[in-house]
Structures are given as structure tokens and as C-alpha cells.
Amino acid sequence: MQNSNHENFWESMPPLLPSVSIDCTILGFHDNQLKILLLRFKNTNSFALPGGFIDLNEDLQESAQRILKERTGLDNIYLEQFYVFGDKNRRDDKLQKKLMAASGLLLEDDHFLLKRFISIGYFALVDFTKTIPTPDFLSDSCEWYDIDKVPELIFDHNEMVKKALNHLRLGLDEKLIGFNLLPETFTMNELQSVYETILGEKIVRSNFQRKILGLDILQRIEKKMTGAANKAPYLYRFIGK
Amino acid sequence: MQNSNHENFWESMPPLLPSVSIDCTILGFHDNQLKILLLRFKNTNSFALPGGFIDLNEDLQESAQRILKERTGLDNIYLEQFYVFGDKNRRDDKLQKKLMAASGLLLEDDHFLLKRFISIGYFALVDFTKTIPTPDFLSDSCEWYDIDKVPELIFDHNEMVKKALNHLRLGLDEKLIGFNLLPETFTMNELQSVYETILGEKIVRSNFQRKILGLDILQRIEKKMTGAANKAPYLYRFIGK
């Protein structure tokens, strides 16, 4: 959505569903760290979750898929609604105006962006190695941050992250199968790291292995190719993926 | 919201958040049956979930509480969002017009009720014995229906019921404690009936009793007073309620 003609920017947007936005908690896993994708608004130090609006001719789910694709380059991401944020004072009009102005977009007081919005929280688990983070029109960076080093975010976005993580922790086994957080094949150590990071606690190796193999969701394939073949760990993949 | 002056009806409403409605799946338990509260539109045979809109000066959660209270008479109902229904064609404008006309409300083609809406699905478990079902301005009945005899509902409301029940089945133990589905005290049989009805399957009595007592969520109190004292079952209540 690059457009160098600021005055025509809003006019060039398709007709949107009023009052409703989407904000996405996009999580990936890399270097034994759970990471989250954040935008920084142009010429500011203000951070936000990637988000967007609903074109009138899109189903809600299509809008979420489109927004995810615009920021990550990924098609067909499995994503889930987890909560609707609807407090009447959840947004700060002054901050909103300031952030837009920093991109050269001056909002009149009756601009639709200054009206009340509810925001539908989606979250997605993506394969870190396949994403191509891409800033939107209002931001100059779109980058991964360690989940335990999330900066202060605008509006209620920190609360969104917190609620998304809580949602993820419920039914983690099923979600890890359905989602694309890990590459197609992975070691037992890598899988354990994912669990430990998301749950925020260490798990005893033998307990973890017994539990996870007991779920009958993993298929063991060949050993990982490394220099030291005899110490190479087995690779696994989720059955049915 | 009774108002006999139809022409002024819409004008008398407070300013509403555009594009967003709330629909409520309200479940109760009576005579060993899970029941759902449904409205019938005036002078029609069309049924719907109780619903409403969001006043601009209400938080989303406050709107849901108000709608619940208007239909059930109950304050402080514990309720949960479970899904946002946002398909672009989820509503049928012709049906919408017909249903309003049946109440004497003629809608112009550009009326806000004929624009696109997303609807936020809430569900609530209530104490059947305490509810006072009350029709809204557009309906002539508000009544309980057995969950396995839900009639055809307007728009995507049957799908809403289905999704609400799926949501309820996840984490049923926690939900039964947090909610108000049962009276303050109840017998083991009554509790088992709730589980069986919601899960849609019979449970062996001894297995159920062992499982539920193992959760440490029940307190056994005195025996239920009946004519045949020696056969009277024990009463229980949830600890901490």
C-alpha cells in the first residue's frame, strides 16, 4: 500500500466497514526464543501490532488473512480470533493524530480514524524462516522482538499480546499441530524449547519426551545431518502435516 | 425499550457504534434439559437469538451485560465472548426488512439496519429459575427451548448456537464453576445431568462421581429434604461460590 500522494491516500482506500479494526499478534520461533512481529511508526519511537481494516467486500477472515500476508509475505497462515477489544476509551485520539502527522497525514477532527473503534484480536504462529517482514504505509520498521522484551505499545496493544499468549497456552498441543510455528522437521530439543518458552517454565527432558510421544502426534524420521553423525539428534515431524 | 410511537423509534435510540451487533447464546438448565432462550419476531414464525447494539458511551462488555439483563432480568451474569461472525453476506436484507415491517417499522433502503454488520457472539449460563424472559421491542415471545429442538433461526444464528456449544464443551469444569447454570445447591444427579446434556453422551455414574470429587471443587452439605428422608440425596455446592 505504498502511495506517495498523501492527500489522496485516504480517498484511494476501498470502502471500509466503520468502527472495526483488526490487530494481529504474530508469533514466530527462532534461536530458542519466541518472537513477536512489531511495527514502529515512521519518525517516532511508538510501537504497535500489525493491523488494518475490513474492506466492505471482504469476509472478516479474509481481511485478517490479507493483513497477515501484507506484513509477512505468507499465504494461508492458520490464524485464530482470540478476543474483541471494545472499551470505549481504548484509543487515544491525540496519540493517533500525532502518529499520523509523523507520516505527513493530517487528520481533521471528524476523520473516521478518530472515531471509536473496536478491534478484533487475531493471533498467528508462523514459520520464522519463511516470513519477509514488511512495514506498512505508516511505519518505517517491521521487525521481530523477543517476547520477553516487548516495548511499550500504543493503545491497548500490550494487553492484546498478554491475552494472545494466554489463549495460546490453552490447548497448546493442538495449536502447535495446526499452526506453522516450527519448520516441517525439528528435533526434540527444538520442540521442548517451544513449549518451555511459551509456558514460561523449564520442563524435565525425560518427562517432556514421555508426554509428547504419548500424544501420538509425532513421526520420527531420519537423523539430522551434522558433522558429528553419531551424536546427531533425530528429526521429527507432526503426523498428518 | 417499549415505545409505541414507531416513527420516532429509531430517533429515540442513543447514538450507536456502526457496523457492530451483539448476539447472545443464553443457556439454562431445567428438568434435566439444557435450554436456550430465543425470541420470535412479532407476527412471524421467525426466531432469533437475543441481541442488540453498542451505545457509543458503553464499553463492549457493558453492552453485552445490558442486553442480557434486558432479556433475563439478571444482573452480573458471567458471560464470555466466543466468536465474531463477520462474513460479508451473513445477513439477508430482504428478511431484515420483512421482520421489521412485521413490527410496523418500515426501513428505507439506506437505513443503518440494512448496512453490513459483524456480530460478536457472547454466551452466558444462567440460573433458569431466576430468569424472567422478556421479549424486546421487535418480538412477541422470549422463551426457553430444549437445545435439541432449536428451530430454524434467522441469518447465521444456528451456526452461532453450534459454535457456542463447542466453546462451552472446552474447559467445562472451569466454566460450570464460574457460571450460574445450577442453583446454589444441587445433587450429584443434577450435576451429572448437566455434564451429560452438554457433552451429549451418557456417563457411568461411578466414573462421574470419582472424577468430579477428584477435582476438589465441590463441598457436600446437608441432605435434600424430601418425604423419604432415608433416600434423600446429598446436596453439594461449588467451593468458593
Short mmCIF file of C-alpha atoms in Angstrom, two decimals:
data_model
loop_
_atom_site.label_atom_id
_atom_site.label_comp_id
_atom_site.label_asym_id
_atom_site.label_seq_id
_atom_site.Cartn_x
_atom_site.Cartn_y
_atom_site.Cartn_z
CA MET A 1 0.00 0.00 0.00
CA GLN A 2 2.76 2.48 -0.91
CA ASN A 3 1.37 5.81 -2.05
CA SER A 4 3.47 8.93 -2.26
CA ASN A 5 0.49 11.24 -2.72
CA HIS A 6 -0.58 11.81 0.88
CA GLU A 7 -3.56 13.99 0.12
CA ASN A 8 -5.17 11.26 -1.91
CA PHE A 9 -4.18 8.47 0.42
CA TRP A 10 -7.44 8.07 2.29
CA GLU A 11 -9.52 8.62 -0.81
CA SER A 12 -7.64 5.80 -2.52
CA MET A 13 -8.68 3.27 0.12
CA PRO A 14 -11.54 0.91 -0.65
CA PRO A 15 -14.81 1.44 1.25
CA LEU A 16 -14.24 0.15 4.78
CA LEU A 17 -16.50 -1.29 7.45
CA PRO A 18 -16.84 1.53 10.01
CA SER A 19 -15.82 1.16 13.68
CA VAL A 20 -13.93 -2.12 13.32
CA SER A 21 -10.22 -2.83 13.09
CA ILE A 22 -8.08 -5.94 13.27
CA ASP A 23 -4.86 -6.25 15.27
CA CYS A 24 -2.60 -9.25 14.86
CA THR A 25 -0.31 -10.92 17.35
CA ILE A 26 2.12 -12.74 15.04
CA LEU A 27 4.48 -15.12 16.81
CA GLY A 28 7.50 -16.95 15.46
CA PHE A 29 10.22 -19.09 16.96
CA HIS A 30 13.94 -18.58 16.36
CA ASP A 31 17.17 -19.21 18.28
CA ASN A 32 15.20 -20.80 21.10
CA GLN A 33 13.20 -17.61 21.52
CA LEU A 34 9.54 -16.89 20.99
CA LYS A 35 9.37 -13.71 18.94
CA ILE A 36 6.67 -11.23 18.02
CA LEU A 37 6.36 -9.02 14.95
CA LEU A 38 6.01 -5.29 15.72
CA LEU A 39 5.76 -2.11 13.68
CA ARG A 40 7.37 1.20 14.54
CA PHE A 41 5.55 4.30 13.32
CA LYS A 42 7.57 6.50 10.98
CA ASN A 43 9.72 9.13 12.67
CA THR A 44 8.61 8.10 16.16
CA ASN A 45 9.53 5.65 18.87
CA SER A 46 5.96 4.31 19.05
CA PHE A 47 5.39 0.61 18.50
CA ALA A 48 2.24 -1.27 17.56
CA LEU A 49 0.91 -4.63 16.50
CA PRO A 50 0.36 -5.00 12.76
CA GLY A 51 -3.24 -4.22 11.96
CA GLY A 52 -5.73 -2.96 9.46
CA PHE A 53 -9.31 -2.55 8.44
CA ILE A 54 -12.06 -4.58 6.80
CA ASP A 55 -12.90 -3.85 3.19
CA LEU A 56 -16.65 -3.92 2.70
CA ASN A 57 -16.28 -6.67 0.11
CA GLU A 58 -14.19 -8.96 2.32
CA ASP A 59 -15.30 -11.54 4.85
CA LEU A 60 -13.74 -10.80 8.23
CA GLN A 61 -11.46 -13.82 7.96
CA GLU A 62 -10.27 -12.67 4.52
CA SER A 63 -9.32 -9.28 5.93
CA ALA A 64 -7.23 -10.92 8.62
CA GLN A 65 -5.51 -13.18 6.07
CA ARG A 66 -4.77 -10.19 3.84
CA ILE A 67 -3.29 -8.15 6.69
CA LEU A 68 -1.13 -11.10 7.75
CA LYS A 69 0.06 -11.56 4.18
CA GLU A 70 0.90 -7.89 3.72
CA ARG A 71 3.14 -7.93 6.80
CA THR A 72 4.73 -11.39 6.47
CA GLY A 73 4.56 -12.36 2.80
CA LEU A 74 2.91 -15.62 3.86
CA ASP A 75 -0.21 -17.13 2.30
CA ASN A 76 -2.66 -19.41 4.04
CA ILE A 77 -1.47 -18.72 7.54
CA TYR A 78 -3.54 -20.52 10.12
CA LEU A 79 -4.83 -17.83 12.42
CA GLU A 80 -7.39 -17.53 15.19
CA GLN A 81 -9.56 -14.85 16.68
CA PHE A 82 -8.92 -14.67 20.38
CA TYR A 83 -10.71 -11.59 21.74
CA VAL A 84 -12.53 -8.41 20.81
CA PHE A 85 -11.17 -5.28 22.48
CA GLY A 86 -14.04 -2.86 22.91
CA ASP A 87 -13.52 -0.46 25.79
CA LYS A 88 -14.89 2.92 24.80
CA ASN A 89 -11.66 4.72 25.73
CA ARG A 90 -9.24 2.13 24.44
CA ARG A 91 -7.70 4.51 21.91
CA ASP A 92 -6.02 7.86 22.44
CA ASP A 93 -7.08 10.38 19.81
CA LYS A 94 -4.23 12.77 20.50
CA LEU A 95 -1.67 10.00 20.06
CA GLN A 96 -3.48 8.80 16.94
CA LYS A 97 -3.26 12.28 15.42
CA LYS A 98 0.41 12.59 16.36
CA LEU A 99 1.33 9.24 14.85
CA MET A 100 -0.45 10.06 11.59
CA ALA A 101 1.11 13.52 11.47
CA ALA A 102 4.56 11.93 11.80
CA SER A 103 3.84 10.23 8.47
CA GLY A 104 2.66 13.50 6.98
CA LEU A 105 -1.03 12.64 7.26
CA LEU A 106 -3.00 15.40 8.93
CA LEU A 107 -6.37 14.28 10.28
CA GLU A 108 -9.37 16.56 10.58
CA ASP A 109 -11.21 16.20 13.91
CA ASP A 110 -14.05 14.33 12.24
CA HIS A 111 -11.79 11.90 10.37
CA PHE A 112 -13.00 8.33 10.58
CA LEU A 113 -9.72 7.26 12.19
CA LEU A 114 -10.56 9.43 15.20
CA LYS A 115 -13.93 7.80 15.77
CA ARG A 116 -14.46 4.93 18.16
CA PHE A 117 -13.13 1.53 17.03
CA ILE A 118 -13.42 -1.92 18.42
CA SER A 119 -10.54 -4.18 17.47
CA ILE A 120 -10.67 -7.89 16.80
CA GLY A 121 -7.56 -9.64 18.07
CA TYR A 122 -6.17 -12.38 15.83
CA PHE A 123 -3.12 -14.40 16.50
CA ALA A 124 -0.93 -16.45 14.23
CA LEU A 125 2.02 -18.74 14.69
CA VAL A 126 4.30 -18.60 11.69
CA ASP A 127 7.48 -20.21 10.44
CA PHE A 128 10.06 -17.54 11.28
CA THR A 129 12.40 -18.60 8.49
CA LYS A 130 9.78 -18.06 5.80
CA THR A 131 8.50 -14.61 6.76
CA ILE A 132 9.50 -11.44 4.98
CA PRO A 133 8.57 -8.70 7.48
CA THR A 134 7.31 -5.66 5.59
CA PRO A 135 6.40 -2.27 7.12
CA ASP A 136 3.07 -0.71 6.21
CA PHE A 137 2.43 2.79 4.88
CA LEU A 138 2.65 4.36 8.33
CA SER A 139 5.68 2.53 9.70
CA ASP A 140 9.38 2.53 8.97
CA SER A 141 10.18 -0.83 10.55
CA CYS A 142 8.55 -4.22 10.87
CA GLU A 143 10.73 -6.45 12.99
CA TRP A 144 10.83 -9.43 15.32
CA TYR A 145 11.20 -8.80 19.05
CA ASP A 146 11.85 -11.31 21.81
CA ILE A 147 8.56 -11.92 23.60
CA ASP A 148 10.10 -11.01 26.94
CA LYS A 149 11.42 -7.72 25.56
CA VAL A 150 8.27 -6.24 24.05
CA PRO A 151 8.48 -2.45 24.28
CA GLU A 152 5.61 -0.25 25.38
CA LEU A 153 2.96 -0.43 22.64
CA ILE A 154 0.27 2.07 21.71
CA PHE A 155 -3.30 1.93 22.99
CA ASP A 156 -4.23 -1.47 24.48
CA HIS A 157 -1.76 -3.42 22.36
CA ASN A 158 0.29 -4.70 25.32
CA GLU A 159 -2.91 -6.14 26.76
CA MET A 160 -3.60 -7.76 23.40
CA VAL A 161 -0.23 -9.52 23.49
CA LYS A 162 -0.89 -10.74 27.01
CA LYS A 163 -4.32 -12.11 26.13
CA ALA A 164 -2.97 -13.73 22.96
CA LEU A 165 -0.31 -15.58 24.96
CA ASN A 166 -2.89 -16.76 27.49
CA HIS A 167 -5.03 -18.05 24.66
CA LEU A 168 -2.06 -19.85 23.12
CA ARG A 169 -1.23 -21.63 26.37
CA LEU A 170 -4.69 -23.21 26.46
CA GLY A 171 -4.64 -26.27 24.26
CA LEU A 172 -1.02 -25.83 23.25
CA ASP A 173 -0.66 -29.38 21.87
CA GLU A 174 -3.44 -28.91 19.34
CA LYS A 175 -2.31 -25.43 18.38
CA LEU A 176 1.27 -26.49 17.67
CA ILE A 177 -0.02 -29.11 15.24
CA GLY A 178 -2.42 -26.78 13.48
CA PHE A 179 -0.02 -23.89 13.27
CA ASN A 180 3.21 -23.30 11.43
CA LEU A 181 5.47 -22.26 14.25
CA LEU A 182 8.15 -24.87 13.57
CA PRO A 183 9.82 -25.85 10.31
CA GLU A 184 8.49 -29.06 8.78
CA THR A 185 11.06 -31.14 10.63
CA PHE A 186 12.57 -30.42 14.03
CA THR A 187 14.45 -32.04 16.88
CA MET A 188 13.01 -33.00 20.24
CA ASN A 189 15.14 -30.25 21.79
CA GLU A 190 13.64 -27.64 19.49
CA LEU A 191 10.12 -28.76 20.29
CA GLN A 192 10.85 -28.71 24.01
CA SER A 193 12.21 -25.16 23.69
CA VAL A 194 8.97 -24.06 22.07
CA TYR A 195 6.95 -25.46 24.96
CA GLU A 196 9.25 -24.02 27.59
CA THR A 197 9.26 -20.59 26.03
CA ILE A 198 5.50 -20.40 25.58
CA LEU A 199 4.72 -21.83 29.01
CA GLY A 200 7.45 -19.73 30.62
CA GLU A 201 8.90 -22.64 32.60
CA LYS A 202 11.59 -25.32 32.35
CA ILE A 203 10.44 -28.89 31.73
CA VAL A 204 12.43 -32.02 32.69
CA ARG A 205 13.67 -33.55 29.44
CA SER A 206 12.53 -37.12 30.15
CA ASN A 207 9.09 -36.00 31.29
CA PHE A 208 8.63 -33.87 28.22
CA GLN A 209 9.69 -36.66 25.87
CA ARG A 210 7.35 -39.18 27.51
CA LYS A 211 4.43 -36.79 27.42
CA ILE A 212 4.87 -35.64 23.87
CA LEU A 213 5.47 -39.09 22.42
CA GLY A 214 2.40 -40.31 24.31
CA LEU A 215 0.24 -37.87 22.37
CA ASP A 216 0.85 -39.83 19.15
CA ILE A 217 1.28 -36.67 17.15
CA LEU A 218 4.92 -37.07 16.13
CA GLN A 219 6.58 -39.12 13.45
CA ARG A 220 10.31 -39.82 13.86
CA ILE A 221 12.26 -39.54 10.65
CA GLU A 222 15.99 -39.63 9.82
CA LYS A 223 18.76 -38.16 11.94
CA LYS A 224 19.74 -34.56 11.49
CA MET A 225 22.85 -34.22 9.35
CA THR A 226 25.66 -32.62 11.27
CA GLY A 227 29.41 -33.06 11.35
CA ALA A 228 29.31 -35.44 14.29
CA ALA A 229 26.98 -38.11 12.93
CA ASN A 230 26.94 -40.31 15.98
CA LYS A 231 25.63 -37.51 18.15
CA ALA A 232 23.10 -36.31 15.61
CA PRO A 233 19.61 -35.96 17.09
CA TYR A 234 16.57 -37.49 15.42
CA LEU A 235 14.27 -35.27 13.44
CA TYR A 236 10.52 -35.36 13.93
CA ARG A 237 7.52 -34.03 12.13
CA PHE A 238 3.85 -33.74 13.06
CA ILE A 239 1.78 -36.62 11.74
CA GLY A 240 -0.68 -35.52 9.09
CA LYS A 241 1.02 -32.26 8.17
CA MET B 1 -37.31 -0.31 25.33
CA GLN B 2 -41.09 -0.16 24.85
CA ASN B 3 -42.12 2.68 22.58
CA SER B 4 -45.50 2.90 20.96
CA ASN B 5 -44.52 5.69 18.60
CA HIS B 6 -42.92 3.78 15.74
CA GLU B 7 -41.94 6.78 13.70
CA ASN B 8 -39.81 8.12 16.49
CA PHE B 9 -38.45 4.75 17.49
CA TRP B 10 -35.10 4.91 15.74
CA GLU B 11 -34.63 8.56 16.56
CA SER B 12 -35.14 7.77 20.24
CA MET B 13 -32.22 5.35 20.29
CA PRO B 14 -28.91 6.53 21.70
CA PRO B 15 -26.02 7.03 19.25
CA LEU B 16 -24.78 3.56 18.31
CA LEU B 17 -21.45 2.18 17.17
CA PRO B 18 -21.92 1.49 13.44
CA SER B 19 -21.50 -1.97 11.88
CA VAL B 20 -21.37 -3.96 15.11
CA SER B 21 -24.04 -6.02 16.85
CA ILE B 22 -24.05 -8.48 19.72
CA ASP B 23 -25.90 -11.80 19.71
CA CYS B 24 -26.25 -13.84 22.87
CA THR B 25 -26.49 -17.57 23.34
CA ILE B 26 -28.16 -17.80 26.77
CA LEU B 27 -28.29 -21.28 28.21
CA GLY B 28 -30.15 -22.55 31.25
CA PHE B 29 -30.78 -25.95 32.78
CA HIS B 30 -34.20 -27.24 33.80
CA ASP B 31 -35.90 -30.66 34.08
CA ASN B 32 -32.67 -32.37 33.08
CA GLN B 33 -32.63 -30.40 29.85
CA LEU B 34 -30.22 -27.79 28.56
CA LYS B 35 -32.34 -24.93 27.29
CA ILE B 36 -31.73 -21.86 25.17
CA LEU B 37 -33.53 -18.52 25.21
CA LEU B 38 -34.98 -17.49 21.84
CA LEU B 39 -37.03 -14.58 20.55
CA ARG B 40 -39.81 -14.81 17.99
CA PHE B 41 -40.33 -11.72 15.84
CA LYS B 42 -43.79 -10.18 16.13
CA ASN B 43 -46.41 -11.58 13.76
CA THR B 44 -43.96 -14.02 12.18
CA ASN B 45 -42.64 -17.51 12.71
CA SER B 46 -39.03 -16.29 12.59
CA PHE B 47 -36.78 -16.99 15.56
CA ALA B 48 -33.53 -15.36 16.64
CA LEU B 49 -31.01 -15.14 19.42
CA PRO B 50 -31.46 -12.17 21.73
CA GLY B 51 -29.21 -9.36 20.58
CA GLY B 52 -28.61 -5.67 20.38
CA PHE B 53 -26.24 -2.85 19.63
CA ILE B 54 -23.46 -0.96 21.33
CA ASP B 55 -24.20 2.50 22.65
CA LEU B 56 -21.31 4.83 21.92
CA ASN B 57 -20.91 5.53 25.62
CA GLU B 58 -20.74 1.88 26.67
CA ASP B 59 -17.77 -0.46 26.82
CA LEU B 60 -18.43 -3.55 24.72
CA GLN B 61 -18.76 -5.71 27.83
CA GLU B 62 -21.29 -3.27 29.32
CA SER B 63 -23.42 -3.53 26.20
CA ALA B 64 -23.46 -7.32 26.46
CA GLN B 65 -24.39 -7.14 30.17
CA ARG B 66 -27.21 -4.70 29.42
CA ILE B 67 -28.64 -6.85 26.62
CA LEU B 68 -28.51 -9.91 28.87
CA LYS B 69 -30.25 -8.03 31.64
CA GLU B 70 -32.99 -6.69 29.37
CA ARG B 71 -33.88 -10.22 28.24
CA THR B 72 -33.43 -12.15 31.51
CA GLY B 73 -33.84 -9.65 34.34
CA LEU B 74 -30.49 -10.83 35.72
CA ASP B 75 -27.65 -8.60 36.88
CA ASN B 76 -24.00 -9.50 36.89
CA ILE B 77 -24.30 -12.52 34.66
CA TYR B 78 -20.95 -14.07 33.93
CA LEU B 79 -20.67 -14.10 30.17
CA GLU B 80 -17.98 -14.74 27.59
CA GLN B 81 -17.23 -13.70 24.06
CA PHE B 82 -16.76 -16.80 21.94
CA TYR B 83 -16.56 -15.69 18.29
CA VAL B 84 -17.04 -12.79 15.89
CA PHE B 85 -19.28 -13.57 12.95
CA GLY B 86 -18.13 -11.46 10.03
CA ASP B 87 -18.99 -12.99 6.67
CA LYS B 88 -19.96 -10.21 4.31
CA ASN B 89 -23.22 -11.92 3.31
CA ARG B 90 -24.17 -13.24 6.74
CA ARG B 91 -27.39 -11.20 6.86
CA ASP B 92 -30.34 -11.20 4.49
CA ASP B 93 -31.56 -7.65 3.81
CA LYS B 94 -34.91 -8.77 2.41
CA LEU B 95 -35.63 -10.85 5.51
CA GLN B 96 -34.45 -7.99 7.73
CA LYS B 97 -36.89 -5.61 6.04
CA LYS B 98 -39.73 -8.13 6.30
CA LEU B 99 -39.13 -8.76 10.00
CA MET B 100 -39.07 -5.04 10.78
CA ALA B 101 -42.18 -4.44 8.67
CA ALA B 102 -44.00 -7.12 10.68
CA SER B 103 -43.48 -4.87 13.71
CA GLY B 104 -44.71 -1.85 11.75
CA LEU B 105 -41.20 -0.47 11.18
CA LEU B 106 -40.61 0.37 7.55
CA LEU B 107 -36.94 0.70 6.65
CA GLU B 108 -35.65 2.93 3.88
CA ASP B 109 -33.04 1.24 1.68
CA ASP B 110 -30.26 3.28 3.26
CA HIS B 111 -31.34 2.56 6.83
CA PHE B 112 -28.40 1.65 9.06
CA LEU B 113 -30.01 -1.70 9.87
CA LEU B 114 -29.62 -2.70 6.23
CA LYS B 115 -25.90 -1.99 6.17
CA ARG B 116 -23.28 -4.64 6.79
CA PHE B 117 -22.87 -5.78 10.42
CA ILE B 118 -20.43 -8.03 12.13
CA SER B 119 -21.82 -9.67 15.23
CA ILE B 120 -19.95 -10.53 18.38
CA GLY B 121 -21.16 -13.80 19.86
CA TYR B 122 -21.47 -13.90 23.66
CA PHE B 123 -22.66 -16.79 25.67
CA ALA B 124 -24.00 -16.99 29.20
CA LEU B 125 -25.03 -19.80 31.51
CA VAL B 126 -27.80 -18.66 33.79
CA ASP B 127 -29.87 -20.00 36.67
CA PHE B 128 -33.08 -20.96 34.88
CA THR B 129 -35.21 -20.48 37.99
CA LYS B 130 -34.17 -16.85 38.40
CA THR B 131 -34.67 -15.59 34.85
CA ILE B 132 -37.65 -13.53 33.78
CA PRO B 133 -37.62 -13.90 29.98
CA THR B 134 -38.75 -10.64 28.41
CA PRO B 135 -39.36 -10.00 24.69
CA ASP B 136 -37.77 -6.97 23.08
CA PHE B 137 -39.48 -4.28 21.03
CA LEU B 138 -39.49 -6.39 17.88
CA SER B 139 -40.56 -9.73 19.33
CA ASP B 140 -43.74 -11.12 20.84
CA SER B 141 -42.16 -14.03 22.66
CA CYS B 142 -38.97 -14.72 24.59
CA GLU B 143 -38.94 -18.35 25.67
CA TRP B 144 -36.80 -21.31 26.58
CA TYR B 145 -36.35 -24.10 24.05
CA ASP B 146 -34.76 -27.51 24.52
CA ILE B 147 -31.29 -27.36 22.99
CA ASP B 148 -32.03 -30.35 20.78
CA LYS B 149 -35.22 -28.73 19.47
CA VAL B 150 -33.89 -25.36 18.35
CA PRO B 151 -36.00 -24.18 15.38
CA GLU B 152 -34.52 -22.66 12.25
CA LEU B 153 -33.11 -19.26 13.22
CA ILE B 154 -32.53 -16.17 11.10
CA PHE B 155 -29.21 -15.32 9.43
CA ASP B 156 -26.27 -17.28 10.87
CA HIS B 157 -27.83 -17.73 14.31
CA ASN B 158 -27.96 -21.54 14.15
CA GLU B 159 -24.21 -21.51 13.47
CA MET B 160 -23.80 -19.21 16.47
CA VAL B 161 -25.52 -21.73 18.72
CA LYS B 162 -23.33 -24.53 17.38
CA LYS B 163 -20.13 -22.57 17.97
CA ALA B 164 -21.27 -21.52 21.44
CA LEU B 165 -21.85 -25.14 22.43
CA ASN B 166 -18.44 -26.17 21.12
CA HIS B 167 -16.87 -23.38 23.14
CA LEU B 168 -18.74 -24.46 26.25
CA ARG B 169 -17.53 -28.07 25.94
CA LEU B 170 -13.91 -26.90 26.13
CA GLY B 171 -12.99 -26.45 29.76
CA LEU B 172 -16.41 -27.41 31.04
CA ASP B 173 -15.26 -27.91 34.64
CA GLU B 174 -14.00 -24.35 34.96
CA LYS B 175 -17.00 -22.88 33.21
CA LEU B 176 -19.52 -24.62 35.45
CA ILE B 177 -17.82 -23.13 38.50
CA GLY B 178 -17.62 -19.61 37.07
CA PHE B 179 -21.12 -19.61 35.68
CA ASN B 180 -24.55 -19.69 37.22
CA LEU B 181 -26.09 -22.61 35.41
CA LEU B 182 -27.09 -24.50 38.55
CA PRO B 183 -28.87 -23.29 41.66
CA GLU B 184 -26.60 -22.66 44.63
CA THR B 185 -27.05 -26.22 45.86
CA PHE B 186 -27.65 -29.30 43.75
CA THR B 187 -27.48 -33.07 43.86
CA MET B 188 -24.84 -35.25 42.23
CA ASN B 189 -27.53 -36.47 39.82
CA GLU B 190 -28.34 -32.95 38.75
CA LEU B 191 -24.69 -32.13 38.15
CA GLN B 192 -24.22 -35.32 36.16
CA SER B 193 -27.25 -34.44 34.02
CA VAL B 194 -25.69 -31.07 33.21
CA TYR B 195 -22.50 -32.73 32.03
CA GLU B 196 -24.34 -35.40 30.06
CA THR B 197 -26.58 -32.90 28.35
CA ILE B 198 -23.80 -30.52 27.40
CA LEU B 199 -21.44 -33.27 26.27
CA GLY B 200 -24.25 -35.12 24.53
CA GLU B 201 -23.31 -38.51 25.99
CA LYS B 202 -24.16 -40.74 28.96
CA ILE B 203 -21.56 -41.03 31.71
CA VAL B 204 -21.23 -44.01 34.09
CA ARG B 205 -22.39 -42.79 37.50
CA SER B 206 -19.41 -44.08 39.49
CA ASN B 207 -16.88 -42.71 36.99
CA PHE B 208 -18.52 -39.33 37.05
CA GLN B 209 -18.62 -39.17 40.83
CA ARG B 210 -14.95 -40.16 41.14
CA LYS B 211 -13.86 -37.64 38.53
CA ILE B 212 -15.86 -34.72 39.84
CA LEU B 213 -14.98 -35.28 43.50
CA GLY B 214 -11.33 -35.56 42.47
CA LEU B 215 -11.43 -32.03 41.12
CA ASP B 216 -11.85 -30.65 44.65
CA ILE B 217 -14.42 -28.14 43.54
CA LEU B 218 -17.44 -29.45 45.46
CA GLN B 219 -18.50 -29.07 49.05
CA ARG B 220 -21.01 -31.62 50.39
CA ILE B 221 -23.66 -30.08 52.62
CA GLU B 222 -26.85 -31.46 54.19
CA LYS B 223 -29.25 -33.93 52.62
CA LYS B 224 -32.01 -32.73 50.40
CA MET B 225 -35.31 -32.58 52.27
CA THR B 226 -37.87 -34.88 50.72
CA GLY B 227 -40.65 -37.07 52.08
CA ALA B 228 -38.47 -40.18 52.13
CA ALA B 229 -35.66 -38.95 54.34
CA ASN B 230 -33.56 -42.10 54.24
CA LYS B 231 -33.34 -41.99 50.46
CA ALA B 232 -32.63 -38.28 50.29
CA PRO B 233 -29.56 -37.45 48.18
CA TYR B 234 -26.81 -35.19 49.46
CA LEU B 235 -26.68 -31.63 48.28
CA TYR B 236 -23.45 -30.04 47.01
CA ARG B 237 -22.25 -26.59 46.19
CA PHE B 238 -19.21 -25.28 44.40
CA ILE B 239 -16.42 -24.28 46.79
CA GLY B 240 -15.79 -20.57 46.78
CA LYS B 241 -19.12 -19.53 45.35
#
